[in-house]
mmCIF file of C-alpha atoms in Angstrom:
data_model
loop_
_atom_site.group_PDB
_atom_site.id
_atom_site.type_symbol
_atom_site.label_atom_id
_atom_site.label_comp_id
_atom_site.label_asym_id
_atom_site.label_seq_id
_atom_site.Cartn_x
_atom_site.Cartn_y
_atom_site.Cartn_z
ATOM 1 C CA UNK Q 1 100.872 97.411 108.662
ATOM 2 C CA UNK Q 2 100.219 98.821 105.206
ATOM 3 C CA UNK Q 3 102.907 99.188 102.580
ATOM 4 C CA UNK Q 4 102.966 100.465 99.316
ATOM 5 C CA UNK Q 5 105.984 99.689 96.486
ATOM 6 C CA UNK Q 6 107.659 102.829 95.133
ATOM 7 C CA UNK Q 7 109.151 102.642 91.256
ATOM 8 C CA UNK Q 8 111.330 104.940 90.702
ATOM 9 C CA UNK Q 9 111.574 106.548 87.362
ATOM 10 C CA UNK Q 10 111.518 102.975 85.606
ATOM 11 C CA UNK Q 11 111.848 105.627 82.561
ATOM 12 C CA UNK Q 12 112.844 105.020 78.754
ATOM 13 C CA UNK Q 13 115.302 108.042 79.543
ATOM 14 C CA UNK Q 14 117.352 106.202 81.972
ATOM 15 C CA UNK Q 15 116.983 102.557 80.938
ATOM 16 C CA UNK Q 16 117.247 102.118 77.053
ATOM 17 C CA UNK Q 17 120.356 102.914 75.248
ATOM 18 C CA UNK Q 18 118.746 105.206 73.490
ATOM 19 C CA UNK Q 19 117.556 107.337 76.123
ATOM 20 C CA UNK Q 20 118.824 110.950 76.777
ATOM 21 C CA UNK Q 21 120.449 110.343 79.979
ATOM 22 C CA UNK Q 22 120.816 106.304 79.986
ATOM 23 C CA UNK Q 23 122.379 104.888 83.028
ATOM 24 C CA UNK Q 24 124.551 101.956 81.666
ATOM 25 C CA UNK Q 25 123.606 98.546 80.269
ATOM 26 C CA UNK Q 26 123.627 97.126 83.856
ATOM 27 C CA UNK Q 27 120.228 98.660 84.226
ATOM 28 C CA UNK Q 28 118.876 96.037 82.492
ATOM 29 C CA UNK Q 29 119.894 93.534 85.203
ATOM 30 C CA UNK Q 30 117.119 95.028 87.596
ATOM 31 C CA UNK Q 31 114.330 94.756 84.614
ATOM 32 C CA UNK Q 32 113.598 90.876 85.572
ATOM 33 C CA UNK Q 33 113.314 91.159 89.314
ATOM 34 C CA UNK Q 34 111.742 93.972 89.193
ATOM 35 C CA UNK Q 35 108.790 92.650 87.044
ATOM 36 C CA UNK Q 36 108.485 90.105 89.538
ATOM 37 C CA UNK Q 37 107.850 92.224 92.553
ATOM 38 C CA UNK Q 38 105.755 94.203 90.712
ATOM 39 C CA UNK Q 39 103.770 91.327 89.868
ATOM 40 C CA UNK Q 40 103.754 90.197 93.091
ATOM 41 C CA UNK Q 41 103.404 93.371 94.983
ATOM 42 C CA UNK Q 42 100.023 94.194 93.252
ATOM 43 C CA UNK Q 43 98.400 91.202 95.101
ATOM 44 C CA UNK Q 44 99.270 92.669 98.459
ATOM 45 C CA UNK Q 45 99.486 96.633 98.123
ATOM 46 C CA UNK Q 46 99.404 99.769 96.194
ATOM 47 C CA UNK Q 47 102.083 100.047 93.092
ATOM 48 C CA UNK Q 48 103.152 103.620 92.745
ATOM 49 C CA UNK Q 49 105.400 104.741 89.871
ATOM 50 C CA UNK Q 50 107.303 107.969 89.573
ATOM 51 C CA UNK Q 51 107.929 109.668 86.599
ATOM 52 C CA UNK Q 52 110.109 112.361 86.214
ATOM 53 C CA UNK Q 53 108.120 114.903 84.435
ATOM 54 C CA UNK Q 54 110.178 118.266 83.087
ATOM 55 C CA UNK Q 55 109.760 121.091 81.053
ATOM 56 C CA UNK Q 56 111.256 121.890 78.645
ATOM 57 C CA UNK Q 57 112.882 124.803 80.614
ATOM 58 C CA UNK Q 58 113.840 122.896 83.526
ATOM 59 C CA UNK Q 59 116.815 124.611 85.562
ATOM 60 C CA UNK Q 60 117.644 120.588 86.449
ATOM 61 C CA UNK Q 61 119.030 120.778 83.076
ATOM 62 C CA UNK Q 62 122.248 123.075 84.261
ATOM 63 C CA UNK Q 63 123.024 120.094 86.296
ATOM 64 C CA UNK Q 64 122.178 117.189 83.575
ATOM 65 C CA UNK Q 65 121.352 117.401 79.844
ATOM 66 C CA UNK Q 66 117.897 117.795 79.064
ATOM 67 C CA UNK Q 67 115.516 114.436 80.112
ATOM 68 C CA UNK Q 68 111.812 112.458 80.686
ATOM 69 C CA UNK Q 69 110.170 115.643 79.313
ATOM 70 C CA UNK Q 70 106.907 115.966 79.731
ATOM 71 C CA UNK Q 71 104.985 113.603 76.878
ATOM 72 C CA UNK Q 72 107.749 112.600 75.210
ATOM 73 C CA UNK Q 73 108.656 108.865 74.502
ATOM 74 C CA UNK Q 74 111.699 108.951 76.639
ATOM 75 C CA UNK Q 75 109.653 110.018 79.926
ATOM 76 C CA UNK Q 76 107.380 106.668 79.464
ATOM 77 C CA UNK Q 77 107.833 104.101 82.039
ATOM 78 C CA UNK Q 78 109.843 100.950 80.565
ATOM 79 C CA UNK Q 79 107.587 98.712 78.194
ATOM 80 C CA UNK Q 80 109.116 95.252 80.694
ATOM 81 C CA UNK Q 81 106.831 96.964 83.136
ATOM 82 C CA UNK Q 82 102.941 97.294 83.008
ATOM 83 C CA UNK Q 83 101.541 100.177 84.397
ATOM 84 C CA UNK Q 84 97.639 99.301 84.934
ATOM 85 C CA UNK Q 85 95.052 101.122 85.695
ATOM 86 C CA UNK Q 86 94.948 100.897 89.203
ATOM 87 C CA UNK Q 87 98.330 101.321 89.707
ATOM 88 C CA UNK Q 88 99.531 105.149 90.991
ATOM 89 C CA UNK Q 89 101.675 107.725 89.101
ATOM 90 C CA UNK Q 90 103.194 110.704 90.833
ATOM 91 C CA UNK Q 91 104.837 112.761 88.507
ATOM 92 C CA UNK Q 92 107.889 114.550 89.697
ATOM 93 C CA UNK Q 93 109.958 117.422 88.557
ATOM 94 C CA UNK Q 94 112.777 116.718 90.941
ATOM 95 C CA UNK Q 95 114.769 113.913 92.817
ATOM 96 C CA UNK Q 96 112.278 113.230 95.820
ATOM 97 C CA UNK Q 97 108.980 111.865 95.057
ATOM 98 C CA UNK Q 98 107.745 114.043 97.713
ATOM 99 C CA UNK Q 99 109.180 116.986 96.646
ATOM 100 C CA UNK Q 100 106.041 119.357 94.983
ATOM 101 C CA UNK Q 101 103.829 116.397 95.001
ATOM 102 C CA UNK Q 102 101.011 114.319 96.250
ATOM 103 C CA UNK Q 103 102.637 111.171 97.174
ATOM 104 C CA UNK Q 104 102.261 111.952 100.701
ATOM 105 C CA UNK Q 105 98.827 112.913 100.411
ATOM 106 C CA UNK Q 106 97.975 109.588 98.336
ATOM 107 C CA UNK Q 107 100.224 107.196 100.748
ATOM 108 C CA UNK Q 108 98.058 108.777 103.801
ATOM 109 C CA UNK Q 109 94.712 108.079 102.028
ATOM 110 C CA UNK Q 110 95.816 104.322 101.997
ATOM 111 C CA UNK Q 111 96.759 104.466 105.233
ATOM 112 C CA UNK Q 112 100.594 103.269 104.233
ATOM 113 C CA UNK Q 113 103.250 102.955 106.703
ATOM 114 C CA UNK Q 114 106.018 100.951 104.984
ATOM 115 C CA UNK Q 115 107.269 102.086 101.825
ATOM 116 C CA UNK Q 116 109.344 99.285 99.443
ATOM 117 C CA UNK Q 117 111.654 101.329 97.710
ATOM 118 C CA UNK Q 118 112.820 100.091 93.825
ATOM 119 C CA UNK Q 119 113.922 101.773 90.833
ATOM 120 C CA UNK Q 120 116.882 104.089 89.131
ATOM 121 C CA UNK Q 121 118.695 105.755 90.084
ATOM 122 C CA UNK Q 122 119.878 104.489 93.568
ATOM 123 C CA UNK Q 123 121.864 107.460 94.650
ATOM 124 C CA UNK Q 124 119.846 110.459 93.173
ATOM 125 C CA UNK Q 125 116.011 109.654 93.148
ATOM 126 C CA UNK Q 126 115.965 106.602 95.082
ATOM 127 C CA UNK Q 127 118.341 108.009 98.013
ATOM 128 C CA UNK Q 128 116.352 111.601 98.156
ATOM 129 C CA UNK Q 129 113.081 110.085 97.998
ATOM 130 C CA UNK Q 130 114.002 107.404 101.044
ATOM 131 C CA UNK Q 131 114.868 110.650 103.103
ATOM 132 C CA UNK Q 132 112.396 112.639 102.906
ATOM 133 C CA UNK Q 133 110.378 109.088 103.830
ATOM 134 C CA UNK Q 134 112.238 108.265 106.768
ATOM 135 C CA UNK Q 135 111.648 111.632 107.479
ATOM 136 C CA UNK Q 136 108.132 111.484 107.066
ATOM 137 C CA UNK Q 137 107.711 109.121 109.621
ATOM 138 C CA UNK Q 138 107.413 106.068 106.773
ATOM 139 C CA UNK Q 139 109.234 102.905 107.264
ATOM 140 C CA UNK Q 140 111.594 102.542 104.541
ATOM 141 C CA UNK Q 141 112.816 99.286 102.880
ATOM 142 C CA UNK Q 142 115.124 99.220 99.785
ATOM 143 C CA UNK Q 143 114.701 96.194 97.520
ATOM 144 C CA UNK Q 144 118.584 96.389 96.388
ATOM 145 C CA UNK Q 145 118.346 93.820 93.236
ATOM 146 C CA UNK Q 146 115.921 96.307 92.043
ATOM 147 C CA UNK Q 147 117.436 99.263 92.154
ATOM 148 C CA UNK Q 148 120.478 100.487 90.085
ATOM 149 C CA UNK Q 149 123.159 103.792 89.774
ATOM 150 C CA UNK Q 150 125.263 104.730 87.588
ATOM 151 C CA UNK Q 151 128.279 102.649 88.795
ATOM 152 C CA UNK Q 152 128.984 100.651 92.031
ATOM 153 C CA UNK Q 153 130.280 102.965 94.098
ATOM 154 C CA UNK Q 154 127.505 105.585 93.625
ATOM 155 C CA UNK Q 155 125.313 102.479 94.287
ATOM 156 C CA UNK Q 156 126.810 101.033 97.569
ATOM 157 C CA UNK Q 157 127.022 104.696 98.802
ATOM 158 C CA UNK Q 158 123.654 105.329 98.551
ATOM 159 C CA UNK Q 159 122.510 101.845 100.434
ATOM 160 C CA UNK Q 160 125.085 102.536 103.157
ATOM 161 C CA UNK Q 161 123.523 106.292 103.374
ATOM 162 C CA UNK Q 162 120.146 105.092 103.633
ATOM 163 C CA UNK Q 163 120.654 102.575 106.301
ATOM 164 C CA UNK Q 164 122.841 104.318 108.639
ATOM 165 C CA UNK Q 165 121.026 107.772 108.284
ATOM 166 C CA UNK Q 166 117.593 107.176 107.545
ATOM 167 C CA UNK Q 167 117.722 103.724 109.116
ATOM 168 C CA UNK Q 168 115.929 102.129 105.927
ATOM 169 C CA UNK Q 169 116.312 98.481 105.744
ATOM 170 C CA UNK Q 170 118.102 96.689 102.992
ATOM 171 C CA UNK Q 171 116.462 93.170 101.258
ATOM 172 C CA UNK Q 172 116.580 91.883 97.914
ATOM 173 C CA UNK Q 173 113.658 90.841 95.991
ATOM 174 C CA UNK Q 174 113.870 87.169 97.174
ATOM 175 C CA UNK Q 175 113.709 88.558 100.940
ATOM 176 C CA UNK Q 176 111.192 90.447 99.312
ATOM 177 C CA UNK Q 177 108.815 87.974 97.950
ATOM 178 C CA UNK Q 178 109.039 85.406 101.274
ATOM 179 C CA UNK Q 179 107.919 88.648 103.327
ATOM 180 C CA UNK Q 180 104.597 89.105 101.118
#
C-alpha cells in the first residue's frame, strides 16, 4: 500500500518564539524526531508539507491574530527541516489540508492510501486535516512524538478524537521507523 507523510504547518509562525502565533517552547521537542522521519520517510514515500498561506485580509484572523502570510518569513517552513525539491507543498488557507486544495488530487496521482500524519498544531490543523482523510477514504496514522498543541489537554483530546472517530491509528516515530 502507498503512503505519503503529511507536515503540518512546520511554520516559523508557530514554532519560533518569535513567531506571530507561537505555540509554546515545547514545540521544539517534536523538531528532532521529526527530522528523522522526514529523513527517513523520503526513502520510502512522498513528503508533503502544508503551509498555511493567508492574506492579508483573512477572516481567520477574527478568530486568531494575524499569521503565515503569504511570503512573509514567518509562513516559511522551520529551517531544522529541509524542504527539497521533490518534496510536495500544498498551501492552505484554512485548518484542513484538503480544504480549497489539491492534496487530494496530488495523493490520488501517487496512488496513496495511507497518510502519516505529523506536525502543529495537533488539535486544529492536524485533527481537521485527519477528518476530512478518514473521510476520504485514506488510512490515517498519527505519528504522536511529532506532533504538538498548544497544551496537553488540547493535545490528548485531539489523539483520542482521531482514534475513536476517524479510527486513525496512533504510533510514535520509533513505531514509525521499524514499520518503514
Amino acid at each position: 500500500m502507498k503512503s505519503a507523510l503529511i507536515v503540518v504547518d512546520m511554520q516559523k509562525d508557530f514554532c519560533y518564539p518569535d513567531g506571530a502565533l507561537y505555540g509554546g517552547d515545547h514545540i521544539r521537542n517534536i523538531f528532532e524526531p521529526l527530522r528523522k522521519v522526514v529523513e527517513e520517510a523520503r526513502k520510502k514515500m512522498s513528503v508533503i508539507y502544508t503551509q498555511d498561506w493567508h492574506r492579508k485580509d483573512d477572516v481567520e484572523f477574527k478568530i486568531w491574530p494575524a499569521h503565515c502570510i503569504a511570503g512573509s518569513r514567518g509562513a516559511e517552513i522551520i529551517d531544522e527541516l529541509e524542504v527539497r525539491e521533490e518534496d510536495y507543498v500544498v498551501r492552505k488557507r484554512r485548518y484542513s489540508a484538503f480544504f480549497g486544495t489539491d492534496l487530494d488530487l496530488t495523493l490520488r496521482e501517487l496512488e496513496v492510501k495511507r497518510l502519516y500524519l505529523t506536525g502543529v498544531l495537533t488539535n486544529i490543523c492536524v485533527l481537521h486535516t485527519a477528518g476530512d482523510a478518514a473521510l476520504r477514504g485514506y488510512e490515517v496514522v498519527v505519528i504522536k512524538d511529532c506532533t504538538a498543541a498548544l497544551n496537553d489537554y488540547d493535545y490528548e483530546y485531539a489523539l483520542k478524537h482521531m482514534e475513536n472517530v476517524f479510527q486513525a491509528k496512533i504510533i510514535d516515530s520509533n513505531e514509525f521507523l521499524k514499520e518503514l
